[in-house]
Amino acid sequence: MSDGVEGNEERRRTGDAAGPEPQGVPEPRPGEPEPAAQPEPATLVKAGTAGRTEARAGAKTDEPATGEADDAAPAAPDASGTPADAPPDSTDTPDGPEAPDEAGDGLRYERLPDAPPPILDGVRARPPAPPGLATLVAAAVTALLSGLLLGDGLAVNALILALPLAAAAWFAARQAGRRPRRSSLCWGAGGLALLAVPVRSDAEWPTLLAVLAAAGLGALALHGCRKWSGVLLAPLGPVLAVRRALVWGWRGARERTAGGEKDLGPLLRSVLVAVVLLVVFGGLFAAADRAFADLLGSLVPDVDGGSGVPWRLFLAVLGLAAALAVAHTAAAPTRWDGLGPGPGRPRGRVEWALPLVLLDLLFAAFVAVQAAVLLRGEDVVRASNGLTYSEYAREGFWQLLFATVLTLAVISVAVRVAPRSGSRDLLLVRAVLGTLCLLTLVVVASAVRRMDLYMGEYGLTRLRLSVVAMELWLGVVVLLILAAGVFGARLLPRAVLASAAMAVLAFGLASPDKLIAESNLDAHRDGRTLDLRYLAGLSADAVPALDRLDEPLRSCALRSIAVPDAPWYATSLSQARAHDILTARPVRNHPCRDLLTDDISPSVR
């Protein structure tokens, strides 16, 4: 011990003595409980001021240290809550901890609780490592194809652009150590299948619906969500990741161009040399042979055409941002399933079942009336309502459609608050909600029957066909809910989404405009009037059906249908077929004003 004392005295004389040990939390002894964690310092704000300016020393921040001391840092309060540099006999000391400001003007500060973390902090993954060479190349290819192939319409170019996007997501996920599930591969394949709609159809409305559905399936493939919150919020993932993805891609490109084993410089130089060689020799061969020039002109996009180079550059930047956002999401997806609400508070049996049982009785009464009216025919409708059969059908369809949607909302709320204390509660829930679902199916059938009667009288239109398809899909959703009540609801969100995607695909591949034209021509053949003005506003999908009309009806119907002379990548199969028909039989110059406004008598070959 004397040696230790002398050593300390020696170090004290020479100035080498270490500073006092930091007064941290002592290590717990074996068998003793661990001390409670110290709370984070709260935010200090000025008290009594309008602005309530936040003090820098007490605020929690994530910014890196600059290495400079902050002169404005208030002194830490002691155990009594009074600042260390406050006068001991101060009479205006606040109840909470306080600190003077930088100028020492006596302003008091009060301690506020820390702000809650952002809502996405709990579900957002850690930032991924910078992208690899394969991901950057796929993103660059997407940007190049976006600038060259977009801007002239959607057809096969949508499917072409989806391939490098999928490749960028695949490479980024593999680099991050993520292996795609079979369900994710199925969602991705479904998204690619939906892009067959713009390849086939010229109509804008099913094409837009198919592209949006493909984007939704692609987002679900990136995130791998399984709950309702994930299924509904997954499309937001790539959109919210655009800013982070651009910074992420820039870091990856900077690392790959700084030299090293995976340097991007040789690849860029190789691509540049290849482009120069193709341009030079392609120009020479095109000048030497006109047939080769025509072939080259049909294959290579016209960069100077359309809206010009600035528009092409904007599309290229947009494609690059989309590719990087998709790749970043694949590498670090947001776990949207974590944002789903928990199960609701279960209600008592009487409180829960009474409203639903009464609703079941109301549905049963409506179904009984519908069976009497719709099965007995038009005489009953005229006697009871004074309406024609078609007017009666049109009058009630929209109410039944809204009732179907509202019933689904009631079922979703009822499931959350259903009693679940035992097998008897489970039997009660299945009986009440199962009855409601079965009666809802009858309502769906009644709505579809009403619209079928109305379309039989007045013909098929885009709106009528769309709402019938919507009502049929809602019936499929009700069937899925019935199946979930028997086999469990774990797969219900994904099953509903899959049914929606299949409905959109079938709707688009059926060529709705072609169905509308054929239905109206068949009704015209049976002696009903023909709305030639409406048929003339359809897309190129309807050209094969309208080509069956006699002149001058044929020319008047086809004259307004635009078949643009688009490049191969922006030409659908329907446009190509319509172009061949109109080339073989050109439209004649007939006066069409009276034909487009008057009722047309039957005249179909």
Tab-separated table of C-alpha atoms in Angstrom, residues 93-477:
chain	number	residue	atom	x	y	z
A	93	THR	CA	-36.584	30.124	-9.713
A	94	PRO	CA	-39.147	28.118	-11.749
A	95	ASP	CA	-40.393	24.721	-10.678
A	96	GLY	CA	-38.674	22.913	-13.541
A	97	PRO	CA	-35.022	23.002	-14.684
A	98	GLU	CA	-33.988	26.201	-16.382
A	99	ALA	CA	-30.915	27.760	-17.949
A	100	PRO	CA	-30.006	31.319	-18.948
A	101	ASP	CA	-29.643	32.156	-22.610
A	102	GLU	CA	-26.430	33.062	-24.430
A	103	ALA	CA	-26.537	36.757	-23.547
A	104	GLY	CA	-27.264	36.096	-19.894
A	105	ASP	CA	-30.348	38.342	-19.944
A	106	GLY	CA	-32.156	36.345	-17.301
A	107	LEU	CA	-34.701	34.671	-19.585
A	108	ARG	CA	-36.016	31.488	-18.058
A	109	TYR	CA	-36.374	28.132	-19.804
A	110	GLU	CA	-38.802	25.342	-19.162
A	111	ARG	CA	-38.358	21.711	-20.085
A	112	LEU	CA	-40.694	20.225	-22.695
A	113	PRO	CA	-41.094	16.533	-23.588
A	114	ASP	CA	-39.253	15.276	-26.633
A	115	ALA	CA	-41.139	15.167	-29.911
A	116	PRO	CA	-42.427	11.711	-30.896
A	117	PRO	CA	-40.430	9.924	-33.588
A	118	PRO	CA	-41.735	10.005	-37.173
A	119	ILE	CA	-44.374	7.418	-37.917
A	120	LEU	CA	-42.207	5.573	-40.456
A	121	ASP	CA	-39.163	5.178	-38.176
A	122	GLY	CA	-40.560	1.959	-36.737
A	123	VAL	CA	-41.174	0.300	-40.101
A	124	ARG	CA	-38.449	1.738	-42.328
A	125	ALA	CA	-35.413	-0.459	-42.919
A	126	ARG	CA	-31.834	0.679	-42.466
A	127	PRO	CA	-30.243	2.456	-45.434
A	128	PRO	CA	-28.735	-0.119	-47.782
A	129	ALA	CA	-25.167	-0.192	-48.996
A	130	PRO	CA	-24.448	1.776	-52.197
A	131	PRO	CA	-25.753	0.006	-55.296
A	132	GLY	CA	-23.557	-2.356	-57.228
A	133	LEU	CA	-22.512	-2.239	-60.831
A	134	ALA	CA	-25.356	-4.444	-62.069
A	135	THR	CA	-27.978	-2.269	-60.390
A	136	LEU	CA	-26.490	0.923	-61.828
A	137	VAL	CA	-26.344	-0.568	-65.319
A	138	ALA	CA	-29.985	-1.680	-65.118
A	139	ALA	CA	-31.007	1.804	-63.959
A	140	ALA	CA	-29.045	3.401	-66.795
A	141	VAL	CA	-30.678	1.099	-69.348
A	142	THR	CA	-34.086	2.020	-67.948
A	143	ALA	CA	-33.283	5.713	-68.294
A	144	LEU	CA	-32.077	5.266	-71.877
A	145	LEU	CA	-35.133	3.260	-72.917
A	146	SER	CA	-37.463	5.728	-71.206
A	147	GLY	CA	-36.016	8.594	-73.207
A	148	LEU	CA	-36.168	6.670	-76.479
A	149	LEU	CA	-39.387	4.655	-76.248
A	150	LEU	CA	-41.779	6.767	-74.197
A	151	GLY	CA	-43.611	9.838	-75.416
A	152	ASP	CA	-45.443	8.266	-78.380
A	153	GLY	CA	-48.013	6.181	-76.481
A	154	LEU	CA	-48.077	2.904	-74.587
A	155	ALA	CA	-47.908	-0.485	-76.224
A	156	VAL	CA	-45.070	-2.992	-76.189
A	157	ASN	CA	-42.741	-0.263	-74.848
A	158	ALA	CA	-44.388	-0.608	-71.397
A	159	LEU	CA	-43.400	-4.269	-71.275
A	160	ILE	CA	-39.892	-3.486	-72.549
A	161	LEU	CA	-39.356	-0.877	-69.819
A	162	ALA	CA	-40.590	-3.251	-67.128
A	163	LEU	CA	-37.762	-5.705	-67.814
A	164	PRO	CA	-34.787	-3.479	-66.788
A	165	LEU	CA	-36.866	-2.197	-63.861
A	166	ALA	CA	-37.325	-5.762	-62.646
A	167	ALA	CA	-33.620	-6.446	-63.225
A	168	ALA	CA	-32.628	-3.417	-61.120
A	169	ALA	CA	-34.848	-4.625	-58.279
A	170	TRP	CA	-33.464	-8.159	-58.534
A	171	PHE	CA	-29.801	-7.103	-58.425
A	172	ALA	CA	-30.370	-4.653	-55.565
A	173	ALA	CA	-32.222	-7.239	-53.488
A	174	ARG	CA	-29.528	-9.863	-54.045
A	175	GLN	CA	-26.801	-7.418	-53.073
A	176	ALA	CA	-28.689	-6.587	-49.858
A	177	GLY	CA	-28.996	-10.303	-49.034
A	178	ARG	CA	-32.742	-10.532	-49.701
A	179	ARG	CA	-34.064	-13.600	-51.463
A	180	PRO	CA	-37.472	-13.175	-53.094
A	181	ARG	CA	-40.303	-15.329	-51.864
A	182	ARG	CA	-42.429	-17.337	-54.214
A	183	SER	CA	-45.325	-14.993	-53.538
A	184	SER	CA	-43.193	-12.010	-54.579
A	185	LEU	CA	-42.234	-13.770	-57.798
A	186	CYS	CA	-45.917	-14.451	-58.479
A	187	TRP	CA	-46.804	-10.794	-57.909
A	188	GLY	CA	-44.035	-9.719	-60.264
A	189	ALA	CA	-45.154	-12.164	-62.932
A	190	GLY	CA	-48.725	-10.917	-62.543
A	191	GLY	CA	-47.575	-7.345	-63.050
A	192	LEU	CA	-45.780	-8.284	-66.263
A	193	ALA	CA	-48.873	-10.163	-67.448
A	194	LEU	CA	-51.019	-7.055	-66.932
A	195	LEU	CA	-48.755	-5.149	-69.307
A	196	ALA	CA	-50.074	-7.404	-72.083
A	197	VAL	CA	-53.202	-5.222	-72.082
A	198	PRO	CA	-51.514	-2.170	-73.697
A	199	VAL	CA	-49.778	-4.543	-76.112
A	200	ARG	CA	-53.159	-5.794	-77.309
A	201	SER	CA	-55.640	-2.965	-76.776
A	202	ASP	CA	-55.785	0.590	-78.091
A	203	ALA	CA	-58.443	1.857	-75.659
A	204	GLU	CA	-56.994	4.224	-73.073
A	205	TRP	CA	-59.239	3.351	-70.128
A	206	PRO	CA	-58.433	-0.384	-69.797
A	207	THR	CA	-54.791	0.377	-70.607
A	208	LEU	CA	-54.506	2.913	-67.796
A	209	LEU	CA	-56.261	0.561	-65.397
A	210	ALA	CA	-53.893	-2.282	-66.317
A	211	VAL	CA	-50.762	-0.126	-65.903
A	212	LEU	CA	-51.898	1.061	-62.463
A	213	ALA	CA	-52.696	-2.499	-61.419
A	214	ALA	CA	-49.281	-3.659	-62.667
A	215	ALA	CA	-47.606	-0.943	-60.594
A	216	GLY	CA	-49.548	-2.086	-57.532
A	217	LEU	CA	-48.531	-5.722	-57.987
A	218	GLY	CA	-44.935	-4.681	-58.542
A	219	ALA	CA	-44.936	-2.668	-55.323
A	220	LEU	CA	-46.340	-5.648	-53.442
A	221	ALA	CA	-43.608	-7.855	-54.928
A	222	LEU	CA	-40.962	-5.397	-53.651
A	223	HIS	CA	-42.335	-5.203	-50.112
A	224	GLY	CA	-43.713	-8.709	-49.593
A	225	CYS	CA	-46.620	-7.434	-47.466
A	226	ARG	CA	-49.380	-9.711	-46.230
A	227	LYS	CA	-51.782	-7.566	-44.189
A	228	TRP	CA	-54.367	-5.033	-45.291
A	229	SER	CA	-52.150	-2.093	-44.334
A	230	GLY	CA	-49.290	-3.469	-46.413
A	231	VAL	CA	-51.474	-4.270	-49.418
A	232	LEU	CA	-52.963	-0.769	-49.430
A	233	LEU	CA	-49.802	1.215	-48.613
A	234	ALA	CA	-47.212	-0.734	-50.621
A	235	PRO	CA	-47.585	1.491	-53.749
A	236	LEU	CA	-46.394	4.442	-51.646
A	237	GLY	CA	-43.026	2.796	-50.986
A	238	PRO	CA	-41.233	3.612	-54.271
A	239	VAL	CA	-42.791	7.097	-54.347
A	240	LEU	CA	-41.535	7.984	-50.861
A	241	ALA	CA	-38.115	6.492	-51.624
A	242	VAL	CA	-37.319	8.690	-54.649
A	243	ARG	CA	-35.260	11.305	-52.793
A	244	ARG	CA	-33.262	8.758	-50.805
A	245	ALA	CA	-32.834	6.618	-53.911
A	246	LEU	CA	-31.273	9.449	-55.917
A	247	VAL	CA	-28.708	10.095	-53.169
A	248	TRP	CA	-28.132	6.347	-52.870
A	249	GLY	CA	-27.536	6.009	-56.604
A	250	TRP	CA	-25.184	8.991	-56.662
A	251	ARG	CA	-23.057	7.459	-53.915
A	252	GLY	CA	-22.893	4.178	-55.782
A	253	ALA	CA	-21.892	5.861	-59.039
A	254	ARG	CA	-19.240	7.927	-57.260
A	255	GLU	CA	-17.731	4.838	-55.671
A	256	ARG	CA	-17.721	2.966	-58.972
A	257	THR	CA	-15.996	5.824	-60.816
A	258	ALA	CA	-13.297	6.376	-58.185
A	259	GLY	CA	-11.180	3.480	-59.405
A	260	GLY	CA	-10.777	0.037	-57.982
A	261	GLU	CA	-11.705	-3.500	-58.800
A	262	LYS	CA	-15.293	-2.675	-59.813
A	263	ASP	CA	-14.617	0.583	-61.592
A	264	LEU	CA	-17.411	1.801	-63.868
A	265	GLY	CA	-15.052	3.760	-66.128
A	266	PRO	CA	-14.074	0.915	-68.510
A	267	LEU	CA	-17.705	-0.009	-69.073
A	268	LEU	CA	-18.670	3.579	-69.870
A	269	ARG	CA	-15.804	3.926	-72.305
A	270	SER	CA	-16.757	0.647	-73.967
A	271	VAL	CA	-20.389	1.742	-74.379
A	272	LEU	CA	-19.288	5.083	-75.823
A	273	VAL	CA	-17.016	3.420	-78.379
A	274	ALA	CA	-19.800	0.978	-79.348
A	275	VAL	CA	-22.289	3.834	-79.870
A	276	VAL	CA	-19.833	5.756	-82.057
A	277	LEU	CA	-19.113	2.694	-84.199
A	278	LEU	CA	-22.817	1.889	-84.644
A	279	VAL	CA	-23.681	5.455	-85.594
A	280	VAL	CA	-20.854	5.789	-88.110
A	281	PHE	CA	-21.253	2.451	-89.870
A	282	GLY	CA	-25.059	2.506	-89.593
A	283	GLY	CA	-25.114	5.868	-91.345
A	284	LEU	CA	-22.823	4.603	-94.105
A	285	PHE	CA	-24.929	1.493	-94.722
A	286	ALA	CA	-28.170	3.495	-94.677
A	287	ALA	CA	-26.759	5.870	-97.287
A	288	ALA	CA	-25.641	2.952	-99.438
A	289	ASP	CA	-28.976	1.043	-99.480
A	290	ARG	CA	-32.481	2.522	-99.273
A	291	ALA	CA	-34.093	-0.730	-98.095
A	292	PHE	CA	-31.649	-0.940	-95.194
A	293	ALA	CA	-32.328	2.721	-94.424
A	294	ASP	CA	-36.077	2.043	-94.250
A	295	LEU	CA	-35.520	-0.951	-91.975
A	296	LEU	CA	-33.187	1.058	-89.743
A	297	GLY	CA	-35.641	3.944	-89.613
A	298	SER	CA	-38.490	1.683	-88.524
A	299	LEU	CA	-36.430	0.093	-85.737
A	300	VAL	CA	-34.501	3.062	-84.337
A	301	PRO	CA	-36.605	5.638	-82.441
A	302	ASP	CA	-36.783	9.119	-83.908
A	303	VAL	CA	-35.181	11.274	-81.227
A	304	ASP	CA	-36.008	14.519	-83.039
A	305	GLY	CA	-39.653	13.585	-83.466
A	306	GLY	CA	-42.501	14.134	-81.073
A	307	SER	CA	-41.834	16.876	-78.564
A	308	GLY	CA	-38.100	17.122	-79.167
A	309	VAL	CA	-34.949	16.495	-77.188
A	310	PRO	CA	-35.940	18.307	-73.937
A	311	TRP	CA	-38.980	16.085	-73.533
A	312	ARG	CA	-36.882	12.979	-74.185
A	313	LEU	CA	-34.331	14.083	-71.574
A	314	PHE	CA	-37.098	14.628	-69.039
A	315	LEU	CA	-38.446	11.126	-69.683
A	316	ALA	CA	-34.928	9.705	-69.288
A	317	VAL	CA	-34.490	11.427	-65.918
A	318	LEU	CA	-37.911	10.196	-64.866
A	319	GLY	CA	-36.986	6.639	-65.853
A	320	LEU	CA	-33.717	6.847	-63.938
A	321	ALA	CA	-35.479	8.081	-60.793
A	322	ALA	CA	-38.077	5.313	-61.083
A	323	ALA	CA	-35.431	2.621	-61.519
A	324	LEU	CA	-33.393	3.823	-58.538
A	325	ALA	CA	-36.531	4.103	-56.381
A	326	VAL	CA	-37.560	0.559	-57.284
A	327	ALA	CA	-34.048	-0.771	-56.608
A	328	HIS	CA	-33.795	1.069	-53.287
A	329	THR	CA	-37.171	-0.291	-52.221
A	330	ALA	CA	-36.113	-3.817	-53.143
A	331	ALA	CA	-32.935	-3.464	-51.070
A	332	ALA	CA	-34.559	-1.797	-48.035
A	333	PRO	CA	-38.358	-2.112	-48.173
A	334	THR	CA	-40.635	-0.358	-45.738
A	335	ARG	CA	-42.475	-2.832	-43.516
A	336	TRP	CA	-45.952	-1.451	-44.035
A	337	ASP	CA	-47.467	-4.412	-42.218
A	338	GLY	CA	-46.239	-2.861	-38.960
A	339	LEU	CA	-48.601	0.098	-39.374
A	340	GLY	CA	-51.744	-1.986	-39.320
A	341	PRO	CA	-54.230	-1.361	-36.502
A	342	GLY	CA	-54.487	-3.948	-33.805
A	343	PRO	CA	-57.638	-5.943	-33.120
A	344	GLY	CA	-60.526	-3.859	-31.864
A	345	ARG	CA	-62.048	-4.174	-28.433
A	346	PRO	CA	-64.494	-7.091	-28.541
A	347	ARG	CA	-68.112	-6.272	-27.801
A	348	GLY	CA	-70.698	-8.274	-25.983
A	349	ARG	CA	-72.820	-10.749	-27.857
A	350	VAL	CA	-76.045	-8.769	-27.694
A	351	GLU	CA	-74.360	-5.432	-28.395
A	352	TRP	CA	-72.607	-6.879	-31.428
A	353	ALA	CA	-75.277	-9.175	-32.858
A	354	LEU	CA	-78.442	-7.098	-32.496
A	355	PRO	CA	-77.702	-4.502	-35.244
A	356	LEU	CA	-76.419	-7.148	-37.638
A	357	VAL	CA	-79.401	-9.465	-37.118
A	358	LEU	CA	-81.760	-6.586	-37.869
A	359	LEU	CA	-79.709	-5.800	-40.979
A	360	ASP	CA	-80.017	-9.439	-42.051
A	361	LEU	CA	-83.801	-9.215	-41.709
A	362	LEU	CA	-83.853	-6.047	-43.842
A	363	PHE	CA	-81.771	-7.749	-46.523
A	364	ALA	CA	-84.072	-10.782	-46.455
A	365	ALA	CA	-87.168	-8.608	-46.966
A	366	PHE	CA	-85.526	-6.822	-49.910
A	367	VAL	CA	-84.485	-10.121	-51.484
A	368	ALA	CA	-88.056	-11.441	-51.205
A	369	VAL	CA	-89.448	-8.374	-52.972
A	370	GLN	CA	-86.772	-8.593	-55.678
A	371	ALA	CA	-87.605	-12.224	-56.340
A	372	ALA	CA	-91.268	-11.334	-56.834
A	373	VAL	CA	-90.589	-8.371	-59.121
A	374	LEU	CA	-87.701	-9.542	-61.262
A	375	LEU	CA	-89.027	-13.047	-61.791
A	376	ARG	CA	-92.622	-12.123	-62.624
A	377	GLY	CA	-91.592	-9.590	-65.252
A	378	GLU	CA	-92.559	-6.254	-66.744
A	379	ASP	CA	-96.287	-6.339	-65.944
A	380	VAL	CA	-95.621	-6.356	-62.211
A	381	VAL	CA	-93.212	-3.437	-62.565
A	382	ARG	CA	-95.699	-1.336	-64.567
A	383	ALA	CA	-98.528	-2.109	-62.169
A	384	SER	CA	-96.555	-1.265	-59.029
A	385	ASN	CA	-94.337	1.625	-60.165
A	386	GLY	CA	-95.675	2.937	-63.457
A	387	LEU	CA	-92.193	2.530	-64.964
A	388	THR	CA	-90.950	0.537	-67.913
A	389	TYR	CA	-88.776	-2.470	-67.186
A	390	SER	CA	-85.620	-0.709	-68.373
A	391	GLU	CA	-86.379	2.450	-66.374
A	392	TYR	CA	-86.961	0.368	-63.262
A	393	ALA	CA	-83.650	-1.438	-63.793
A	394	ARG	CA	-81.695	1.782	-64.276
A	395	GLU	CA	-83.339	3.485	-61.294
A	396	GLY	CA	-82.188	0.946	-58.716
A	397	PHE	CA	-78.808	-0.211	-59.985
A	398	TRP	CA	-76.694	2.557	-58.446
A	399	GLN	CA	-78.368	2.203	-55.069
A	400	LEU	CA	-77.662	-1.522	-55.072
A	401	LEU	CA	-74.037	-0.925	-56.072
A	402	PHE	CA	-73.572	1.495	-53.192
A	403	ALA	CA	-75.347	-0.917	-50.824
A	404	THR	CA	-72.875	-3.658	-51.801
A	405	VAL	CA	-69.859	-1.454	-51.086
A	406	LEU	CA	-71.360	-0.288	-47.790
A	407	THR	CA	-72.044	-3.891	-46.754
A	408	LEU	CA	-68.374	-4.743	-47.210
A	409	ALA	CA	-67.460	-1.816	-44.949
A	410	VAL	CA	-69.949	-3.022	-42.305
A	411	ILE	CA	-68.467	-6.528	-42.429
A	412	SER	CA	-64.905	-5.206	-41.997
A	413	VAL	CA	-65.904	-3.208	-38.902
A	414	ALA	CA	-67.953	-6.075	-37.485
A	415	VAL	CA	-65.028	-8.483	-37.745
A	416	ARG	CA	-62.788	-6.116	-35.744
A	417	VAL	CA	-65.170	-5.807	-32.799
A	418	ALA	CA	-66.689	-9.278	-32.901
A	419	PRO	CA	-66.827	-11.248	-29.622
A	420	ARG	CA	-64.105	-13.866	-29.472
A	421	SER	CA	-64.089	-15.453	-26.054
A	422	GLY	CA	-64.870	-18.999	-27.140
A	423	SER	CA	-66.359	-21.413	-29.631
A	424	ARG	CA	-69.895	-20.113	-29.079
A	425	ASP	CA	-68.806	-16.608	-30.091
A	426	LEU	CA	-67.111	-17.988	-33.194
A	427	LEU	CA	-70.300	-19.819	-34.155
A	428	LEU	CA	-72.358	-16.647	-33.638
A	429	VAL	CA	-69.999	-14.556	-35.804
A	430	ARG	CA	-70.022	-17.098	-38.605
A	431	ALA	CA	-73.800	-17.428	-38.557
A	432	VAL	CA	-74.587	-13.699	-38.561
A	433	LEU	CA	-71.903	-12.560	-41.013
A	434	GLY	CA	-72.341	-15.634	-43.212
A	435	THR	CA	-76.046	-14.870	-43.571
A	436	LEU	CA	-75.253	-11.259	-44.408
A	437	CYS	CA	-72.754	-12.335	-47.078
A	438	LEU	CA	-75.219	-14.749	-48.682
A	439	LEU	CA	-77.920	-12.083	-48.813
A	440	THR	CA	-75.386	-9.634	-50.247
A	441	LEU	CA	-74.712	-12.072	-53.075
A	442	VAL	CA	-78.412	-11.976	-53.906
A	443	VAL	CA	-78.257	-8.155	-53.949
A	444	VAL	CA	-75.291	-8.342	-56.320
A	445	ALA	CA	-77.217	-10.692	-58.605
A	446	SER	CA	-80.189	-8.337	-58.529
A	447	ALA	CA	-78.018	-5.351	-59.491
A	448	VAL	CA	-76.402	-7.244	-62.366
A	449	ARG	CA	-79.807	-8.411	-63.578
A	450	ARG	CA	-81.133	-4.845	-63.534
A	451	MET	CA	-78.230	-3.545	-65.614
A	452	ASP	CA	-78.540	-6.474	-68.016
A	453	LEU	CA	-82.170	-5.544	-68.652
A	454	TYR	CA	-81.255	-1.927	-69.173
A	455	MET	CA	-78.420	-2.741	-71.580
A	456	GLY	CA	-80.729	-5.049	-73.500
A	457	GLU	CA	-83.047	-2.109	-74.093
A	458	TYR	CA	-80.579	0.729	-74.718
A	459	GLY	CA	-77.353	-0.998	-75.705
A	460	LEU	CA	-73.898	-1.389	-74.219
A	461	THR	CA	-71.677	1.585	-73.310
A	462	ARG	CA	-68.351	1.978	-71.556
A	463	LEU	CA	-69.931	3.147	-68.310
A	464	ARG	CA	-72.513	0.375	-68.226
A	465	LEU	CA	-69.944	-2.297	-68.968
A	466	SER	CA	-67.550	-0.927	-66.349
A	467	VAL	CA	-70.074	-0.828	-63.518
A	468	VAL	CA	-71.302	-4.329	-64.298
A	469	ALA	CA	-67.714	-5.584	-64.153
A	470	MET	CA	-67.250	-3.730	-60.861
A	471	GLU	CA	-70.386	-5.277	-59.390
A	472	LEU	CA	-69.308	-8.764	-60.446
A	473	TRP	CA	-65.911	-8.270	-58.803
A	474	LEU	CA	-67.606	-7.142	-55.587
A	475	GLY	CA	-69.515	-10.409	-55.685
A	476	VAL	CA	-66.208	-12.265	-55.907
A	477	VAL	CA	-64.973	-10.330	-52.860
